Short mmCIF file of C-alpha atoms in Angstrom, two decimals:
data_model
loop_
_atom_site.label_atom_id
_atom_site.label_comp_id
_atom_site.label_asym_id
_atom_site.label_seq_id
_atom_site.Cartn_x
_atom_site.Cartn_y
_atom_site.Cartn_z
CA MET A 19 -5.96 -22.61 15.69
CA GLU A 20 -2.20 -22.66 15.90
CA ARG A 21 -0.42 -19.81 17.81
CA LEU A 22 -3.54 -17.56 17.97
CA GLY A 23 -2.48 -16.15 21.35
CA VAL A 24 1.24 -15.93 20.53
CA THR A 25 3.10 -12.66 20.00
CA GLU A 26 6.27 -12.78 17.98
CA THR A 27 8.87 -10.12 18.51
CA PHE A 28 11.34 -9.25 15.67
CA ALA A 29 13.58 -6.21 15.27
CA GLY A 30 11.80 -4.60 18.22
CA ILE A 31 8.33 -4.97 16.70
CA SER A 32 5.55 -7.10 18.10
CA LEU A 33 3.67 -9.24 15.51
CA PRO A 34 0.90 -11.80 15.66
CA GLY A 35 2.46 -15.21 16.07
CA HIS A 36 -0.41 -16.89 14.14
CA LEU A 37 1.00 -15.35 11.04
CA HIS A 38 4.74 -14.96 11.79
CA THR A 39 7.61 -16.97 13.13
CA LYS A 40 11.22 -15.92 13.62
CA GLU A 41 12.07 -18.13 10.68
CA SER A 42 9.50 -16.53 8.36
CA LEU A 43 10.62 -13.04 9.41
CA HIS A 44 14.30 -13.86 8.91
CA PHE A 45 13.45 -15.26 5.48
CA ALA A 46 11.79 -11.95 4.58
CA THR A 47 14.95 -10.01 5.43
CA THR A 48 17.08 -12.24 3.19
CA PHE A 49 14.56 -12.78 0.36
CA PRO A 50 16.23 -12.84 -3.06
CA PHE A 51 14.03 -10.31 -4.92
CA ARG A 52 13.88 -10.47 -8.75
CA ASP A 53 14.01 -7.34 -10.86
CA THR A 54 10.49 -8.11 -12.11
CA ASP A 55 8.95 -8.23 -8.61
CA VAL A 56 6.75 -5.46 -7.34
CA LEU A 57 6.50 -4.90 -3.58
CA ILE A 58 3.48 -3.32 -1.91
CA VAL A 59 4.22 -1.95 1.56
CA THR A 60 1.74 -0.53 4.04
CA TYR A 61 1.14 -0.08 7.74
CA PRO A 62 -1.97 -2.24 8.53
CA LYS A 63 -5.33 -0.89 7.53
CA SER A 64 -3.83 1.66 5.19
CA GLY A 65 -5.11 0.60 1.80
CA THR A 66 -3.34 -2.72 1.24
CA THR A 67 -6.29 -4.51 -0.30
CA TRP A 68 -7.00 -1.48 -2.49
CA MET A 69 -3.50 -1.50 -3.88
CA GLN A 70 -3.45 -5.31 -4.34
CA GLU A 71 -6.62 -5.01 -6.43
CA ILE A 72 -5.25 -2.10 -8.50
CA LEU A 73 -2.05 -3.85 -9.31
CA THR A 74 -3.78 -7.14 -10.02
CA LEU A 75 -5.87 -5.46 -12.69
CA LEU A 76 -3.00 -3.29 -13.96
CA PHE A 77 -0.84 -6.38 -14.63
CA SER A 78 -3.79 -8.34 -16.10
CA ASP A 79 -4.56 -5.48 -18.48
CA GLY A 80 -7.99 -5.00 -16.91
CA ASP A 81 -8.96 -8.70 -16.88
CA ALA A 82 -10.95 -9.09 -13.65
CA GLY A 83 -10.70 -12.92 -13.71
CA PRO A 84 -7.72 -13.24 -11.29
CA ALA A 85 -9.26 -10.64 -8.90
CA ARG A 86 -12.54 -12.50 -8.88
CA THR A 87 -11.24 -16.07 -8.56
CA ILE A 88 -7.94 -15.97 -6.64
CA PRO A 89 -7.73 -14.71 -3.00
CA ASN A 90 -5.66 -11.59 -2.67
CA TRP A 91 -3.31 -13.31 -0.20
CA GLU A 92 -2.40 -15.69 -2.98
CA ARG A 93 -2.21 -13.10 -5.71
CA ALA A 94 0.03 -10.81 -3.61
CA PRO A 95 1.24 -12.85 -0.61
CA TRP A 96 2.78 -11.37 2.48
CA LEU A 97 6.56 -11.63 2.38
CA GLU A 98 7.01 -12.07 6.14
CA GLN A 99 4.16 -14.53 6.84
CA THR A 100 4.51 -18.21 7.39
CA TYR A 101 2.73 -19.31 4.19
CA PHE A 102 4.65 -17.08 1.82
CA LYS A 103 7.00 -19.71 0.34
CA GLU A 104 4.04 -21.93 -0.56
CA ALA A 105 1.93 -19.08 -1.95
CA LEU A 106 4.54 -17.32 -4.08
CA ARG A 107 4.01 -18.30 -7.67
CA ASP A 108 7.18 -19.10 -9.55
CA THR A 109 6.25 -17.39 -12.80
CA GLY A 110 8.35 -15.74 -15.42
CA GLY A 111 6.34 -12.48 -15.16
CA PRO A 112 5.96 -9.93 -12.43
CA ARG A 113 5.30 -11.24 -8.91
CA LEU A 114 3.15 -9.00 -6.60
CA ILE A 115 4.41 -9.25 -3.02
CA THR A 116 2.99 -7.54 0.03
CA SER A 117 4.55 -6.51 3.38
CA HIS A 118 3.89 -4.61 6.54
CA LEU A 119 7.50 -4.50 7.56
CA PRO A 120 9.29 -1.17 8.08
CA ALA A 121 12.00 0.17 5.77
CA ARG A 122 14.79 -0.45 8.24
CA VAL A 123 14.00 -4.16 8.16
CA LEU A 124 13.49 -4.59 4.44
CA ALA A 125 16.09 -2.18 3.07
CA PRO A 126 19.04 -4.63 3.04
CA ALA A 127 17.19 -7.21 0.99
CA LEU A 128 15.86 -4.54 -1.37
CA GLN A 129 19.37 -3.03 -1.82
CA ARG A 130 20.78 -6.40 -2.85
CA ALA A 131 18.41 -6.57 -5.82
CA ARG A 132 19.85 -5.41 -9.10
CA PRO A 133 18.23 -3.50 -10.63
CA LYS A 134 16.12 -1.97 -7.89
CA VAL A 135 12.82 -3.55 -7.08
CA PRO A 136 9.93 -1.08 -7.37
CA VAL A 137 8.19 -0.52 -4.05
CA ILE A 138 4.63 0.92 -3.76
CA TYR A 139 4.15 2.46 -0.37
CA VAL A 140 0.52 3.35 0.51
CA ALA A 141 -0.23 5.69 3.43
CA ARG A 142 -3.54 6.59 4.87
CA ASN A 143 -4.76 9.37 7.19
CA PRO A 144 -3.72 7.99 10.64
CA ARG A 145 -7.07 9.03 12.11
CA ASP A 146 -8.71 6.51 9.79
CA VAL A 147 -5.95 3.99 10.39
CA ALA A 148 -6.44 4.19 14.20
CA VAL A 149 -10.22 3.61 13.88
CA SER A 150 -9.95 0.83 11.36
CA PHE A 151 -7.14 -0.90 13.22
CA TYR A 152 -9.22 -0.76 16.42
CA HIS A 153 -12.19 -2.49 14.70
CA PHE A 154 -9.82 -5.00 13.11
CA HIS A 155 -8.54 -6.01 16.56
CA ARG A 156 -12.15 -6.77 17.56
CA LEU A 157 -12.54 -8.96 14.45
CA ALA A 158 -9.21 -10.77 14.25
CA LYS A 159 -8.64 -13.38 16.93
CA PHE A 160 -4.87 -13.37 16.31
CA LEU A 161 -4.68 -9.83 17.66
CA PRO A 162 -5.14 -8.83 21.32
CA GLU A 163 -8.54 -7.62 22.47
CA PRO A 164 -8.35 -3.82 21.99
CA GLY A 165 -10.32 -2.72 25.07
CA SER A 166 -11.91 0.66 24.84
CA PHE A 167 -11.14 2.94 21.94
CA ASP A 168 -9.43 5.51 24.15
CA ALA A 169 -7.14 2.91 25.56
CA PHE A 170 -6.33 1.53 22.16
CA LEU A 171 -5.74 5.04 20.84
CA GLY A 172 -3.23 5.63 23.62
CA ARG A 173 -1.29 2.51 22.63
CA PHE A 174 -1.54 3.43 18.93
CA LEU A 175 0.03 6.87 19.70
CA GLU A 176 2.72 5.25 21.86
CA GLY A 177 3.52 2.73 19.11
CA SER A 178 3.00 -0.13 21.49
CA VAL A 179 0.37 -1.86 19.33
CA GLN A 180 1.27 -4.92 17.23
CA TYR A 181 3.16 -3.93 14.04
CA GLY A 182 4.68 -1.04 15.90
CA SER A 183 4.48 2.71 15.51
CA TRP A 184 2.60 4.20 12.52
CA PHE A 185 4.79 7.29 12.85
CA GLU A 186 8.03 5.29 12.67
CA HIS A 187 6.76 3.13 9.87
CA VAL A 188 5.76 6.10 7.73
CA LYS A 189 8.89 8.02 8.55
CA GLY A 190 11.13 5.11 7.46
CA TRP A 191 9.51 4.89 4.06
CA LEU A 192 8.96 8.63 3.73
CA GLY A 193 12.65 9.31 3.19
CA GLN A 194 12.63 6.99 0.16
CA ARG A 195 9.70 8.41 -1.72
CA HIS A 196 8.89 9.74 -5.10
CA PRO A 197 5.93 11.81 -4.05
CA ALA A 198 2.52 11.18 -5.52
CA ARG A 199 -0.56 12.98 -4.21
CA VAL A 200 -3.48 10.99 -5.55
CA GLN A 201 -7.04 12.11 -5.30
CA ASP A 202 -8.78 9.51 -7.48
CA LEU A 203 -8.48 5.92 -8.66
CA PRO A 204 -7.72 6.64 -12.32
CA GLY A 205 -4.98 9.10 -11.19
CA ALA A 206 -3.46 6.42 -8.99
CA ALA A 207 -3.52 3.90 -11.83
CA ARG A 208 -1.90 6.28 -14.28
CA ARG A 209 0.88 7.22 -11.85
CA LEU A 210 1.47 3.58 -10.97
CA GLY A 211 1.51 2.61 -14.60
CA ALA A 212 4.06 5.25 -15.43
CA PHE A 213 6.20 4.19 -12.41
CA LEU A 214 6.11 0.55 -13.40
CA GLY A 215 6.39 1.07 -17.13
CA ARG A 216 2.92 -0.31 -17.73
CA ALA A 217 0.58 2.43 -18.90
CA PRO A 218 -3.09 1.44 -18.52
CA SER A 219 -5.28 1.48 -21.58
CA PRO A 220 -8.75 3.19 -21.34
CA GLU A 221 -10.30 -0.33 -21.07
CA THR A 222 -8.05 -1.17 -18.13
CA LEU A 223 -8.93 2.15 -16.39
CA ARG A 224 -12.67 1.37 -16.79
CA SER A 225 -12.10 -2.10 -15.37
CA LEU A 226 -10.19 -0.63 -12.44
CA GLU A 227 -12.96 1.76 -11.67
CA ARG A 228 -15.55 -1.06 -11.70
CA HIS A 229 -13.60 -3.55 -9.60
CA CYS A 230 -11.48 -1.39 -7.24
CA SER A 231 -14.19 0.76 -5.77
CA PHE A 232 -14.83 0.19 -2.01
CA ALA A 233 -18.19 -1.33 -2.71
CA ALA A 234 -16.82 -3.82 -5.29
CA MET A 235 -14.01 -4.88 -2.94
CA ARG A 236 -16.35 -5.15 0.03
CA ASP A 237 -18.56 -7.62 -1.92
CA ASN A 238 -15.62 -9.59 -3.48
CA ALA A 239 -15.01 -12.77 -1.47
CA MET A 240 -11.44 -12.85 -2.93
CA ALA A 241 -10.69 -9.53 -1.29
CA ASN A 242 -12.93 -9.07 1.79
CA TYR A 243 -11.49 -11.97 3.88
CA SER A 244 -14.93 -13.62 4.31
CA LEU A 245 -13.23 -16.93 3.36
CA ILE A 246 -11.18 -16.82 6.56
CA PRO A 247 -12.67 -19.22 9.14
CA ARG A 248 -14.56 -17.79 12.08
CA GLU A 249 -12.02 -19.37 14.41
CA ILE A 250 -9.49 -16.84 13.05
CA MET A 251 -11.78 -13.87 12.24
CA ASP A 252 -15.01 -13.47 14.16
CA HIS A 253 -17.20 -12.14 11.36
CA SER A 254 -20.12 -11.68 13.80
CA ARG A 255 -18.17 -8.70 15.30
CA GLY A 256 -17.85 -6.84 12.06
CA ARG A 257 -16.54 -6.90 8.48
CA PHE A 258 -12.93 -6.61 7.36
CA MET A 259 -14.02 -3.83 5.01
CA ARG A 260 -16.33 -1.69 7.10
CA LYS A 261 -16.95 1.68 5.52
CA GLY A 262 -13.89 2.75 3.58
CA GLU A 263 -13.39 5.67 5.92
CA GLY A 264 -12.70 5.95 9.60
CA ARG A 265 -15.56 7.26 11.73
CA PRO A 266 -14.45 7.31 15.36
CA GLY A 267 -17.81 8.40 16.79
CA ARG A 268 -18.32 11.37 19.13
CA ARG A 269 -16.04 10.07 21.92
CA GLY A 270 -13.39 9.01 19.47
CA ALA A 271 -13.52 12.30 17.69
CA GLN A 272 -13.04 14.09 21.02
CA LEU A 273 -10.04 11.92 21.86
CA LEU A 274 -8.46 12.47 18.39
CA ARG A 275 -8.99 16.22 18.55
CA GLY A 276 -5.76 17.80 19.73
CA SER A 277 -3.79 14.54 19.33
CA PRO A 278 -0.88 14.35 16.83
CA LEU A 279 -3.23 12.58 14.47
CA ASP A 280 -5.59 15.50 14.29
CA ALA A 281 -3.07 17.54 12.29
CA VAL A 282 -2.59 14.96 9.57
CA LYS A 283 -4.83 16.02 6.64
CA SER A 284 -2.63 15.35 3.63
CA MET A 285 0.77 13.98 2.56
CA ALA A 286 2.42 17.35 3.37
CA THR A 287 1.00 17.54 6.93
CA CYS A 288 1.77 13.85 7.31
CA GLY A 289 5.46 14.61 6.93
CA ARG A 290 5.31 17.39 9.51
CA ALA A 291 3.45 15.26 12.05
CA VAL A 292 5.71 12.33 11.58
CA SER A 293 8.81 14.43 12.00
CA ALA A 294 7.36 15.84 15.23
CA CYS A 295 6.24 12.54 16.74
CA ALA A 296 8.61 9.88 15.51
CA PRO A 297 12.09 9.41 16.98
CA PRO A 298 15.08 10.05 14.73
CA ALA A 299 15.08 7.54 11.87
CA PRO A 300 17.98 5.08 11.54
CA ARG A 301 20.79 6.07 9.24
CA PRO A 302 19.46 6.07 5.64
CA PRO A 303 20.29 3.08 3.45
CA ARG A 304 23.49 3.17 1.40
CA ALA A 305 21.55 3.83 -1.78
CA PRO A 306 17.98 5.14 -2.24
CA LEU A 307 15.31 2.57 -2.86
CA THR A 308 12.90 2.90 -5.75
CA VAL A 309 9.74 3.79 -3.95
CA LYS A 310 6.44 5.31 -5.17
CA TRP A 311 4.61 6.80 -2.21
CA ILE A 312 0.75 6.91 -2.56
CA TRP A 313 -1.50 8.78 -0.17
CA GLN A 314 -4.78 6.81 -0.23
CA PRO A 315 -7.84 9.05 -0.87
CA PRO A 316 -10.92 8.54 1.27
CA MET A 317 -13.09 5.69 -0.20
CA MET A 318 -16.68 6.61 0.18
#
């Protein structure tokens, strides 16, 4: 498969060359957003699929048809990836767009949009992110072999993994947030509906609970990446959606204990840990972005 072993570097961040080129990344930074677009932003393995499913159902008024028949990478394509131009549907309604890029890279394009494009930023406990990202490296052939978990954790803490530092990524978007501490799926949907001016009906909320649970997403071929060829994702080494929560094992738990990740239990402690571990953020954008910040609850 093309460029599986290639690493692309852009704005100081290493990214898998199978999915990104300098041209696709430059296009992302100059993309002409519409005022009806909705942008989902996450660090990898932080609840991206969960939010794609929630917003798909929110904008379809609970109709699960699109979520069950259209792959999520077509319903909410990645802005910076090579296939984005082909996948983006030129409709008159809202377009769901996804990105893993940091705020410092996307801010200029977002600031040019008038009125501001709503951004949904999803953060997840970094202990769980580190564990999930490690297993994803074992599955995805476009990412480097992770080696042992302790070696991978060291690189994750240093920010030398592909997609860069979790701490810097969160810190960049943290300064733009309208806080939202979400403990359940209906609560997330209601807050998102209020933020987007699209309050969900009781029927939509029931549909969200049925189709956006971890078990439902794990078994949905349109969301679980089982459609990706084995040449790109080695499904014999695991599943894209493993457990819905990070379980590092005894050795991993020992390594995490006492690390900067060990202190992150909530959105509030996330802010303190990020401030302590991330370098000073770049100068803030000229004008605040319209960002809703969601802390993903554990998905059992």
